[in-house]
């Protein structure tokens, strides 16, 4: 299998699992880049963002940790990884802050550029890969939500990642403020140069879809030569996707990025009650020869739905093998050729 450059887009625990899985495929994945959402307004990240006007660092720190969490052969490197993830307790001004968030805040302030700050922390932690924000500017998420008043059909607008993620209503659509945010140029270049791009899993409206709402990044996703894979969530999340089926996750993805085509959809085998329904929805956004892949990718703990990175790595290896087989078949004339639609 040819060595590949991979880009994973998302945020939080979902992106952490994807990055950890990609690192486990280091025999075929030679370069991993994380592109991270920058709209968090809660917790330590929200406090630093409000006080300093900087990018929220929490999801960036999580991605750094995933790419640095190695085999522990270097004690100094392992100590720095632990320190970056350490969170202060108590009730004082530092309570709740992660050391890595403060480190990133300080470096961004000193260097004046979040990408330069992230590259410095990558060097410090011995990160095998790169972590980039989807935009150099902190962004806000707004949503149209129904079911918040007496009329269940009436739409309300709510603002902020925490508010959208925890709404008791039903999210219909989301958008970003500013309306046409500037993409991080390095993130756009990474997507264009990639061989493999992964979108999801994660909080669907607040960690996954925002990447499709940054015009330059969306255009790069639509025109890249990379194989594109959507990794579906294991279960609906209370709040933003309560009651969502796997196919509804795909439908809102298509709604927010009309015309986006992908090469594969990966879902947990136990999370798809009716495969035919998921296949029908996926057909509208799969390239010729693309398909839905089912695999057991859930962690053992049923109380908190999380992807198991080892199982996810095995599933992604199978997806990559299917891509290679499809390319071989196409070269032999036994598969449908790519069409112009594939790259539009």
mmCIF file of C-alpha atoms in Angstrom:
data_model
loop_
_atom_site.group_PDB
_atom_site.id
_atom_site.type_symbol
_atom_site.label_atom_id
_atom_site.label_comp_id
_atom_site.label_asym_id
_atom_site.label_seq_id
_atom_site.Cartn_x
_atom_site.Cartn_y
_atom_site.Cartn_z
ATOM 1 C CA UNK A 1 0.000 0.000 0.000
ATOM 2 C CA UNK A 2 1.430 3.409 -0.979
ATOM 3 C CA UNK A 3 2.476 5.779 1.811
ATOM 4 C CA UNK A 4 -0.202 8.450 2.252
ATOM 5 C CA UNK A 5 -0.668 11.948 3.620
ATOM 6 C CA UNK A 6 -3.834 12.206 5.722
ATOM 7 C CA UNK A 7 -5.855 15.173 6.963
ATOM 8 C CA UNK A 8 -8.498 14.803 9.690
ATOM 9 C CA UNK A 9 -11.063 17.535 10.303
ATOM 10 C CA UNK A 10 -13.128 17.914 13.461
ATOM 11 C CA UNK A 11 -12.713 18.736 17.111
ATOM 12 C CA UNK A 12 -12.830 17.371 20.636
ATOM 13 C CA UNK A 13 -12.905 13.681 21.503
ATOM 14 C CA UNK A 14 -14.019 12.598 18.025
ATOM 15 C CA UNK A 15 -10.982 14.145 16.364
ATOM 16 C CA UNK A 16 -8.742 12.769 19.124
ATOM 17 C CA UNK A 17 -9.926 9.219 18.303
ATOM 18 C CA UNK A 18 -9.400 9.723 14.564
ATOM 19 C CA UNK A 19 -5.889 11.090 15.008
ATOM 20 C CA UNK A 20 -4.945 8.274 17.367
ATOM 21 C CA UNK A 21 -6.229 5.752 14.812
ATOM 22 C CA UNK A 22 -4.250 7.386 12.000
ATOM 23 C CA UNK A 23 -1.083 7.256 14.081
ATOM 24 C CA UNK A 24 -1.596 3.509 14.485
ATOM 25 C CA UNK A 25 -1.459 3.242 10.677
ATOM 26 C CA UNK A 26 2.060 4.639 10.480
ATOM 27 C CA UNK A 27 3.090 1.889 8.074
ATOM 28 C CA UNK A 28 0.802 3.429 5.428
ATOM 29 C CA UNK A 29 0.146 6.963 6.729
ATOM 30 C CA UNK A 30 3.385 8.936 6.614
ATOM 31 C CA UNK A 31 2.026 12.383 7.467
ATOM 32 C CA UNK A 32 -1.002 13.397 9.572
ATOM 33 C CA UNK A 33 -2.473 16.893 9.781
ATOM 34 C CA UNK A 34 -5.321 17.843 12.097
ATOM 35 C CA UNK A 35 -7.596 20.722 11.089
ATOM 36 C CA UNK A 36 -9.487 21.876 14.162
ATOM 37 C CA UNK A 37 -12.638 23.913 14.779
ATOM 38 C CA UNK A 38 -12.158 27.274 16.521
ATOM 39 C CA UNK A 39 -15.644 28.185 17.740
ATOM 40 C CA UNK A 40 -15.557 26.844 21.319
ATOM 41 C CA UNK A 41 -16.888 29.346 23.840
ATOM 42 C CA UNK A 42 -17.124 27.214 26.986
ATOM 43 C CA UNK A 43 -14.893 26.189 29.873
ATOM 44 C CA UNK A 44 -11.214 27.104 29.947
ATOM 45 C CA UNK A 45 -11.165 27.796 26.200
ATOM 46 C CA UNK A 46 -14.088 30.179 26.428
ATOM 47 C CA UNK A 47 -12.533 32.065 29.332
ATOM 48 C CA UNK A 48 -9.230 32.550 27.529
ATOM 49 C CA UNK A 49 -11.005 33.528 24.346
ATOM 50 C CA UNK A 50 -13.092 36.195 26.106
ATOM 51 C CA UNK A 51 -10.223 37.548 28.196
ATOM 52 C CA UNK A 52 -7.504 37.578 25.515
ATOM 53 C CA UNK A 53 -9.416 37.649 22.213
ATOM 54 C CA UNK A 54 -7.492 34.565 21.054
ATOM 55 C CA UNK A 55 -8.422 31.292 19.396
ATOM 56 C CA UNK A 56 -10.025 28.859 21.840
ATOM 57 C CA UNK A 57 -7.158 26.435 22.555
ATOM 58 C CA UNK A 58 -8.934 23.387 24.012
ATOM 59 C CA UNK A 59 -9.643 21.397 20.845
ATOM 60 C CA UNK A 60 -6.210 22.330 19.481
ATOM 61 C CA UNK A 61 -4.629 20.991 22.686
ATOM 62 C CA UNK A 62 -6.609 17.743 22.375
ATOM 63 C CA UNK A 63 -5.345 17.243 18.820
ATOM 64 C CA UNK A 64 -1.762 17.907 19.911
ATOM 65 C CA UNK A 65 -2.169 15.319 22.653
ATOM 66 C CA UNK A 66 -3.486 12.704 20.221
ATOM 67 C CA UNK A 67 -0.551 13.132 17.870
ATOM 68 C CA UNK A 68 1.997 13.271 20.715
ATOM 69 C CA UNK A 69 0.655 10.431 22.857
ATOM 70 C CA UNK A 70 3.356 7.979 21.804
ATOM 71 C CA UNK A 71 5.009 4.886 23.153
ATOM 72 C CA UNK A 72 6.549 6.569 26.194
ATOM 73 C CA UNK A 73 10.144 5.673 25.223
ATOM 74 C CA UNK A 74 11.222 9.293 25.784
ATOM 75 C CA UNK A 75 10.476 10.151 29.463
ATOM 76 C CA UNK A 76 10.886 13.885 28.933
ATOM 77 C CA UNK A 77 8.468 13.874 26.001
ATOM 78 C CA UNK A 78 5.950 11.772 27.955
ATOM 79 C CA UNK A 79 6.163 14.214 30.890
ATOM 80 C CA UNK A 80 5.439 17.186 28.632
ATOM 81 C CA UNK A 81 2.424 15.390 27.164
ATOM 82 C CA UNK A 82 1.068 14.738 30.672
ATOM 83 C CA UNK A 83 1.708 18.341 31.660
ATOM 84 C CA UNK A 84 -0.064 19.769 28.624
ATOM 85 C CA UNK A 85 -3.171 17.764 29.514
ATOM 86 C CA UNK A 86 -2.997 18.543 33.256
ATOM 87 C CA UNK A 87 -5.907 20.640 34.517
ATOM 88 C CA UNK A 88 -5.724 22.789 37.640
ATOM 89 C CA UNK A 89 -8.194 22.139 40.436
ATOM 90 C CA UNK A 90 -9.192 24.350 43.325
ATOM 91 C CA UNK A 91 -11.327 27.462 43.236
ATOM 92 C CA UNK A 92 -8.857 30.194 42.264
ATOM 93 C CA UNK A 93 -8.220 32.022 39.012
ATOM 94 C CA UNK A 94 -6.495 28.995 37.459
ATOM 95 C CA UNK A 95 -9.195 26.493 38.432
ATOM 96 C CA UNK A 96 -10.354 24.520 35.395
ATOM 97 C CA UNK A 97 -7.580 25.697 33.096
ATOM 98 C CA UNK A 98 -5.495 23.061 31.317
ATOM 99 C CA UNK A 99 -1.762 23.788 31.269
ATOM 100 C CA UNK A 100 -1.723 23.247 27.515
ATOM 101 C CA UNK A 101 -4.383 25.896 27.040
ATOM 102 C CA UNK A 102 -2.257 28.416 28.959
ATOM 103 C CA UNK A 103 0.870 27.384 27.059
ATOM 104 C CA UNK A 104 -0.851 27.903 23.719
ATOM 105 C CA UNK A 105 -2.305 31.221 24.892
ATOM 106 C CA UNK A 106 1.151 32.440 25.899
ATOM 107 C CA UNK A 107 2.804 31.321 22.670
ATOM 108 C CA UNK A 108 0.068 32.871 20.530
ATOM 109 C CA UNK A 109 0.555 36.133 22.427
ATOM 110 C CA UNK A 110 4.354 36.069 22.122
ATOM 111 C CA UNK A 111 4.543 34.927 18.484
ATOM 112 C CA UNK A 112 1.444 36.717 17.220
ATOM 113 C CA UNK A 113 0.443 33.775 15.026
ATOM 114 C CA UNK A 114 -1.522 30.709 16.142
ATOM 115 C CA UNK A 115 0.035 28.480 13.460
ATOM 116 C CA UNK A 116 3.557 29.368 14.589
ATOM 117 C CA UNK A 117 2.511 28.731 18.207
ATOM 118 C CA UNK A 118 1.083 25.306 17.321
ATOM 119 C CA UNK A 119 4.215 24.375 15.373
ATOM 120 C CA UNK A 120 6.337 25.266 18.420
ATOM 121 C CA UNK A 121 4.247 23.040 20.701
ATOM 122 C CA UNK A 122 4.492 20.249 18.113
ATOM 123 C CA UNK A 123 8.275 20.484 18.360
ATOM 124 C CA UNK A 124 8.147 20.556 22.144
ATOM 125 C CA UNK A 125 5.991 17.432 22.331
ATOM 126 C CA UNK A 126 7.659 15.535 19.511
ATOM 127 C CA UNK A 127 4.390 15.505 17.567
ATOM 128 C CA UNK A 128 4.452 13.354 14.452
ATOM 129 C CA UNK A 129 2.281 15.532 12.297
ATOM 130 C CA UNK A 130 0.819 19.015 12.352
ATOM 131 C CA UNK A 131 -2.131 20.691 14.093
ATOM 132 C CA UNK A 132 -3.805 23.635 12.355
ATOM 133 C CA UNK A 133 -6.862 25.788 13.097
ATOM 134 C CA UNK A 134 -9.512 25.934 10.396
ATOM 135 C CA UNK A 135 -9.243 29.736 10.692
ATOM 136 C CA UNK A 136 -6.782 32.083 12.368
ATOM 137 C CA UNK A 137 -9.785 34.022 13.697
ATOM 138 C CA UNK A 138 -12.048 32.868 16.538
ATOM 139 C CA UNK A 139 -15.488 32.113 15.105
ATOM 140 C CA UNK A 140 -19.019 31.929 16.473
ATOM 141 C CA UNK A 141 -21.656 29.342 15.624
ATOM 142 C CA UNK A 142 -25.271 30.363 15.184
ATOM 143 C CA UNK A 143 -28.156 27.971 14.701
ATOM 144 C CA UNK A 144 -31.775 27.892 13.674
ATOM 145 C CA UNK A 145 -33.588 25.741 16.233
ATOM 146 C CA UNK A 146 -37.210 24.640 16.426
ATOM 147 C CA UNK A 147 -39.135 23.365 19.418
ATOM 148 C CA UNK A 148 -38.058 25.979 21.944
ATOM 149 C CA UNK A 149 -41.453 27.656 22.330
ATOM 150 C CA UNK A 150 -45.150 26.815 22.405
ATOM 151 C CA UNK A 151 -45.224 26.348 18.637
ATOM 152 C CA UNK A 152 -42.974 23.348 17.833
ATOM 153 C CA UNK A 153 -42.552 24.600 14.249
ATOM 154 C CA UNK A 154 -41.438 28.123 15.170
ATOM 155 C CA UNK A 155 -37.730 28.768 14.594
ATOM 156 C CA UNK A 156 -35.452 30.521 17.057
ATOM 157 C CA UNK A 157 -31.878 31.663 16.666
ATOM 158 C CA UNK A 158 -29.280 30.761 19.253
ATOM 159 C CA UNK A 159 -25.603 31.690 19.311
ATOM 160 C CA UNK A 160 -22.520 29.983 20.681
ATOM 161 C CA UNK A 161 -21.090 26.476 20.509
ATOM 162 C CA UNK A 162 -22.138 25.539 24.032
ATOM 163 C CA UNK A 163 -25.692 26.830 23.491
ATOM 164 C CA UNK A 164 -26.052 24.943 20.190
ATOM 165 C CA UNK A 165 -24.570 21.736 21.578
ATOM 166 C CA UNK A 166 -26.873 21.732 24.609
ATOM 167 C CA UNK A 167 -30.095 23.072 23.127
ATOM 168 C CA UNK A 168 -33.291 21.233 24.101
ATOM 169 C CA UNK A 169 -34.716 22.100 20.681
ATOM 170 C CA UNK A 170 -34.007 20.575 17.282
ATOM 171 C CA UNK A 171 -31.206 22.137 15.267
ATOM 172 C CA UNK A 172 -32.246 22.746 11.663
ATOM 173 C CA UNK A 173 -29.109 24.413 10.325
ATOM 174 C CA UNK A 174 -25.994 26.223 11.479
ATOM 175 C CA UNK A 175 -23.808 29.008 10.123
ATOM 176 C CA UNK A 176 -20.732 30.920 11.232
ATOM 177 C CA UNK A 177 -20.045 34.493 12.283
ATOM 178 C CA UNK A 178 -18.449 36.252 10.572
ATOM 179 C CA UNK A 179 -20.528 34.936 7.683
ATOM 180 C CA UNK A 180 -17.618 34.265 5.302
ATOM 181 C CA UNK A 181 -14.697 33.535 7.614
ATOM 182 C CA UNK A 182 -11.146 33.405 6.336
ATOM 183 C CA UNK A 183 -9.644 29.934 6.184
ATOM 184 C CA UNK A 184 -6.215 29.137 7.563
ATOM 185 C CA UNK A 185 -4.132 29.009 4.373
ATOM 186 C CA UNK A 186 -1.984 26.157 5.697
ATOM 187 C CA UNK A 187 -5.114 24.088 6.371
ATOM 188 C CA UNK A 188 -6.379 24.687 2.837
ATOM 189 C CA UNK A 189 -2.999 23.671 1.413
ATOM 190 C CA UNK A 190 -2.941 20.511 3.545
ATOM 191 C CA UNK A 191 -6.367 19.424 2.281
ATOM 192 C CA UNK A 192 -5.394 20.061 -1.328
ATOM 193 C CA UNK A 193 -2.150 18.091 -0.949
ATOM 194 C CA UNK A 194 -3.671 15.161 0.967
ATOM 195 C CA UNK A 195 -4.185 11.610 -0.225
ATOM 196 C CA UNK A 196 -6.833 10.897 2.414
ATOM 197 C CA UNK A 197 -9.262 13.301 4.124
ATOM 198 C CA UNK A 198 -11.430 12.267 7.080
ATOM 199 C CA UNK A 199 -14.483 14.242 8.215
ATOM 200 C CA UNK A 200 -15.966 13.218 11.571
ATOM 201 C CA UNK A 201 -16.761 11.799 14.016
ATOM 202 C CA UNK A 202 -17.640 14.455 16.582
ATOM 203 C CA UNK A 203 -20.370 16.828 17.631
ATOM 204 C CA UNK A 204 -22.056 17.054 14.259
ATOM 205 C CA UNK A 205 -23.293 20.654 14.173
ATOM 206 C CA UNK A 206 -20.508 22.194 16.263
ATOM 207 C CA UNK A 207 -17.333 20.228 15.409
ATOM 208 C CA UNK A 208 -17.886 18.578 12.015
ATOM 209 C CA UNK A 209 -20.134 20.806 9.891
ATOM 210 C CA UNK A 210 -18.293 24.097 10.662
ATOM 211 C CA UNK A 211 -15.437 23.005 8.381
ATOM 212 C CA UNK A 212 -17.888 23.049 5.482
ATOM 213 C CA UNK A 213 -18.966 26.607 6.332
ATOM 214 C CA UNK A 214 -15.546 28.183 5.707
ATOM 215 C CA UNK A 215 -15.679 28.900 1.967
ATOM 216 C CA UNK A 216 -12.016 28.287 1.061
ATOM 217 C CA UNK A 217 -11.865 25.133 3.163
ATOM 218 C CA UNK A 218 -15.126 23.828 1.684
ATOM 219 C CA UNK A 219 -13.809 24.483 -1.826
ATOM 220 C CA UNK A 220 -10.599 22.629 -1.008
ATOM 221 C CA UNK A 221 -12.619 19.675 0.293
ATOM 222 C CA UNK A 222 -14.679 19.591 -2.879
ATOM 223 C CA UNK A 223 -11.759 19.795 -5.296
ATOM 224 C CA UNK A 224 -8.975 17.878 -3.548
ATOM 225 C CA UNK A 225 -7.590 14.792 -5.268
ATOM 226 C CA UNK A 226 -7.715 13.003 -1.906
ATOM 227 C CA UNK A 227 -10.003 10.106 -1.078
ATOM 228 C CA UNK A 228 -12.696 11.515 1.231
ATOM 229 C CA UNK A 229 -14.157 9.501 4.088
ATOM 230 C CA UNK A 230 -17.028 10.476 6.386
ATOM 231 C CA UNK A 231 -16.845 8.740 9.772
ATOM 232 C CA UNK A 232 -20.288 8.688 11.365
ATOM 233 C CA UNK A 233 -21.015 9.067 15.054
ATOM 234 C CA UNK A 234 -21.902 6.065 17.182
ATOM 235 C CA UNK A 235 -25.096 7.544 18.582
ATOM 236 C CA UNK A 236 -27.146 10.740 18.538
ATOM 237 C CA UNK A 237 -25.938 13.333 21.055
ATOM 238 C CA UNK A 238 -28.324 14.824 23.607
ATOM 239 C CA UNK A 239 -29.054 18.323 22.439
ATOM 240 C CA UNK A 240 -27.866 19.015 18.923
ATOM 241 C CA UNK A 241 -28.570 15.620 17.287
ATOM 242 C CA UNK A 242 -31.075 14.040 19.680
ATOM 243 C CA UNK A 243 -33.037 11.345 17.848
ATOM 244 C CA UNK A 244 -30.862 11.477 14.710
ATOM 245 C CA UNK A 245 -30.403 8.281 12.704
ATOM 246 C CA UNK A 246 -27.123 7.639 10.846
ATOM 247 C CA UNK A 247 -28.758 8.671 7.591
ATOM 248 C CA UNK A 248 -29.967 11.953 9.141
ATOM 249 C CA UNK A 249 -26.357 12.784 9.987
ATOM 250 C CA UNK A 250 -25.494 12.326 6.306
ATOM 251 C CA UNK A 251 -28.535 14.298 5.171
ATOM 252 C CA UNK A 252 -27.612 17.394 7.193
ATOM 253 C CA UNK A 253 -24.041 17.083 5.921
ATOM 254 C CA UNK A 254 -25.348 17.201 2.358
ATOM 255 C CA UNK A 255 -27.672 20.080 3.278
ATOM 256 C CA UNK A 256 -24.776 22.200 4.547
ATOM 257 C CA UNK A 257 -22.423 21.311 1.665
ATOM 258 C CA UNK A 258 -24.471 20.731 -1.490
ATOM 259 C CA UNK A 259 -22.400 19.021 -4.145
ATOM 260 C CA UNK A 260 -19.863 17.483 -1.795
ATOM 261 C CA UNK A 261 -18.979 13.972 -2.938
ATOM 262 C CA UNK A 262 -17.169 11.426 -0.787
ATOM 263 C CA UNK A 263 -15.468 8.107 -1.482
ATOM 264 C CA UNK A 264 -16.653 6.207 1.585
ATOM 265 C CA UNK A 265 -18.892 6.403 4.625
ATOM 266 C CA UNK A 266 -17.699 4.486 7.682
ATOM 267 C CA UNK A 267 -20.185 3.550 10.415
ATOM 268 C CA UNK A 268 -20.248 1.307 13.442
ATOM 269 C CA UNK A 269 -22.014 -1.949 12.634
ATOM 270 C CA UNK A 270 -24.124 -1.791 15.791
ATOM 271 C CA UNK A 271 -25.166 1.827 15.196
ATOM 272 C CA UNK A 272 -26.970 1.228 11.877
ATOM 273 C CA UNK A 273 -30.431 -0.258 12.468
ATOM 274 C CA UNK A 274 -31.498 -0.233 8.793
ATOM 275 C CA UNK A 275 -28.571 -0.500 6.393
ATOM 276 C CA UNK A 276 -30.759 -0.015 3.311
ATOM 277 C CA UNK A 277 -31.811 3.439 4.519
ATOM 278 C CA UNK A 278 -28.240 4.501 5.135
ATOM 279 C CA UNK A 279 -27.208 3.175 1.714
ATOM 280 C CA UNK A 280 -30.001 5.105 -0.007
ATOM 281 C CA UNK A 281 -28.975 8.369 1.647
ATOM 282 C CA UNK A 282 -25.277 7.738 1.023
ATOM 283 C CA UNK A 283 -25.874 7.097 -2.692
ATOM 284 C CA UNK A 284 -26.635 10.781 -3.215
ATOM 285 C CA UNK A 285 -23.146 11.826 -2.098
ATOM 286 C CA UNK A 286 -20.911 8.857 -2.956
ATOM 287 C CA UNK A 287 -18.634 8.912 -5.994
ATOM 288 C CA UNK A 288 -19.003 6.114 -8.542
ATOM 289 C CA UNK A 289 -17.652 3.001 -6.871
ATOM 290 C CA UNK A 290 -17.911 4.520 -3.393
ATOM 291 C CA UNK A 291 -19.651 2.595 -0.638
ATOM 292 C CA UNK A 292 -20.743 2.407 2.975
ATOM 293 C CA UNK A 293 -18.384 0.431 5.206
ATOM 294 C CA UNK A 294 -19.603 -1.133 8.452
ATOM 295 C CA UNK A 295 -17.206 -2.233 11.178
ATOM 296 C CA UNK A 296 -17.204 -2.632 14.982
ATOM 297 C CA UNK A 297 -15.496 0.630 15.962
ATOM 298 C CA UNK A 298 -17.134 1.445 19.320
ATOM 299 C CA UNK A 299 -15.226 1.389 22.614
ATOM 300 C CA UNK A 300 -16.323 -1.211 25.150
ATOM 301 C CA UNK A 301 -17.799 1.256 27.670
ATOM 302 C CA UNK A 302 -21.489 1.571 26.732
ATOM 303 C CA UNK A 303 -22.166 4.497 29.086
ATOM 304 C CA UNK A 304 -20.195 6.987 26.972
ATOM 305 C CA UNK A 305 -20.287 6.312 23.199
ATOM 306 C CA UNK A 306 -16.709 6.690 21.987
ATOM 307 C CA UNK A 307 -14.780 5.310 19.049
ATOM 308 C CA UNK A 308 -12.068 2.841 19.980
ATOM 309 C CA UNK A 309 -8.922 4.097 18.184
ATOM 310 C CA UNK A 310 -7.525 0.590 17.654
ATOM 311 C CA UNK A 311 -10.782 -0.677 16.149
ATOM 312 C CA UNK A 312 -11.113 2.491 14.090
ATOM 313 C CA UNK A 313 -7.590 1.986 12.746
ATOM 314 C CA UNK A 314 -8.487 -1.542 11.632
ATOM 315 C CA UNK A 315 -11.635 -0.269 9.921
ATOM 316 C CA UNK A 316 -9.723 2.514 8.158
ATOM 317 C CA UNK A 317 -7.144 -0.007 6.983
ATOM 318 C CA UNK A 318 -9.966 -1.985 5.358
ATOM 319 C CA UNK A 319 -11.307 1.196 3.732
ATOM 320 C CA UNK A 320 -7.846 1.990 2.361
ATOM 321 C CA UNK A 321 -7.542 -1.564 1.018
ATOM 322 C CA UNK A 322 -10.901 -1.140 -0.741
ATOM 323 C CA UNK A 323 -9.645 2.122 -2.291
ATOM 324 C CA UNK A 324 -6.530 0.344 -3.557
ATOM 325 C CA UNK A 325 -8.611 -2.494 -4.967
ATOM 326 C CA UNK A 326 -10.925 -0.031 -6.675
ATOM 327 C CA UNK A 327 -7.981 1.777 -8.266
ATOM 328 C CA UNK A 328 -6.535 -1.534 -9.469
ATOM 329 C CA UNK A 329 -9.880 -2.569 -10.902
ATOM 330 C CA UNK A 330 -10.260 0.766 -12.644
ATOM 331 C CA UNK A 331 -6.818 0.461 -14.187
ATOM 332 C CA UNK A 332 -7.807 -2.999 -15.458
ATOM 333 C CA UNK A 333 -11.050 -1.630 -16.850
ATOM 334 C CA UNK A 334 -13.270 -3.586 -14.426
ATOM 335 C CA UNK A 335 -14.611 -0.616 -12.478
ATOM 336 C CA UNK A 336 -16.488 2.498 -13.448
ATOM 337 C CA UNK A 337 -14.123 5.300 -14.446
ATOM 338 C CA UNK A 338 -14.005 8.532 -12.540
ATOM 339 C CA UNK A 339 -16.176 11.209 -14.060
ATOM 340 C CA UNK A 340 -15.886 14.957 -14.169
ATOM 341 C CA UNK A 341 -18.503 15.049 -11.407
ATOM 342 C CA UNK A 342 -16.015 13.404 -9.043
ATOM 343 C CA UNK A 343 -13.860 16.519 -8.944
ATOM 344 C CA UNK A 344 -16.461 19.256 -9.026
#
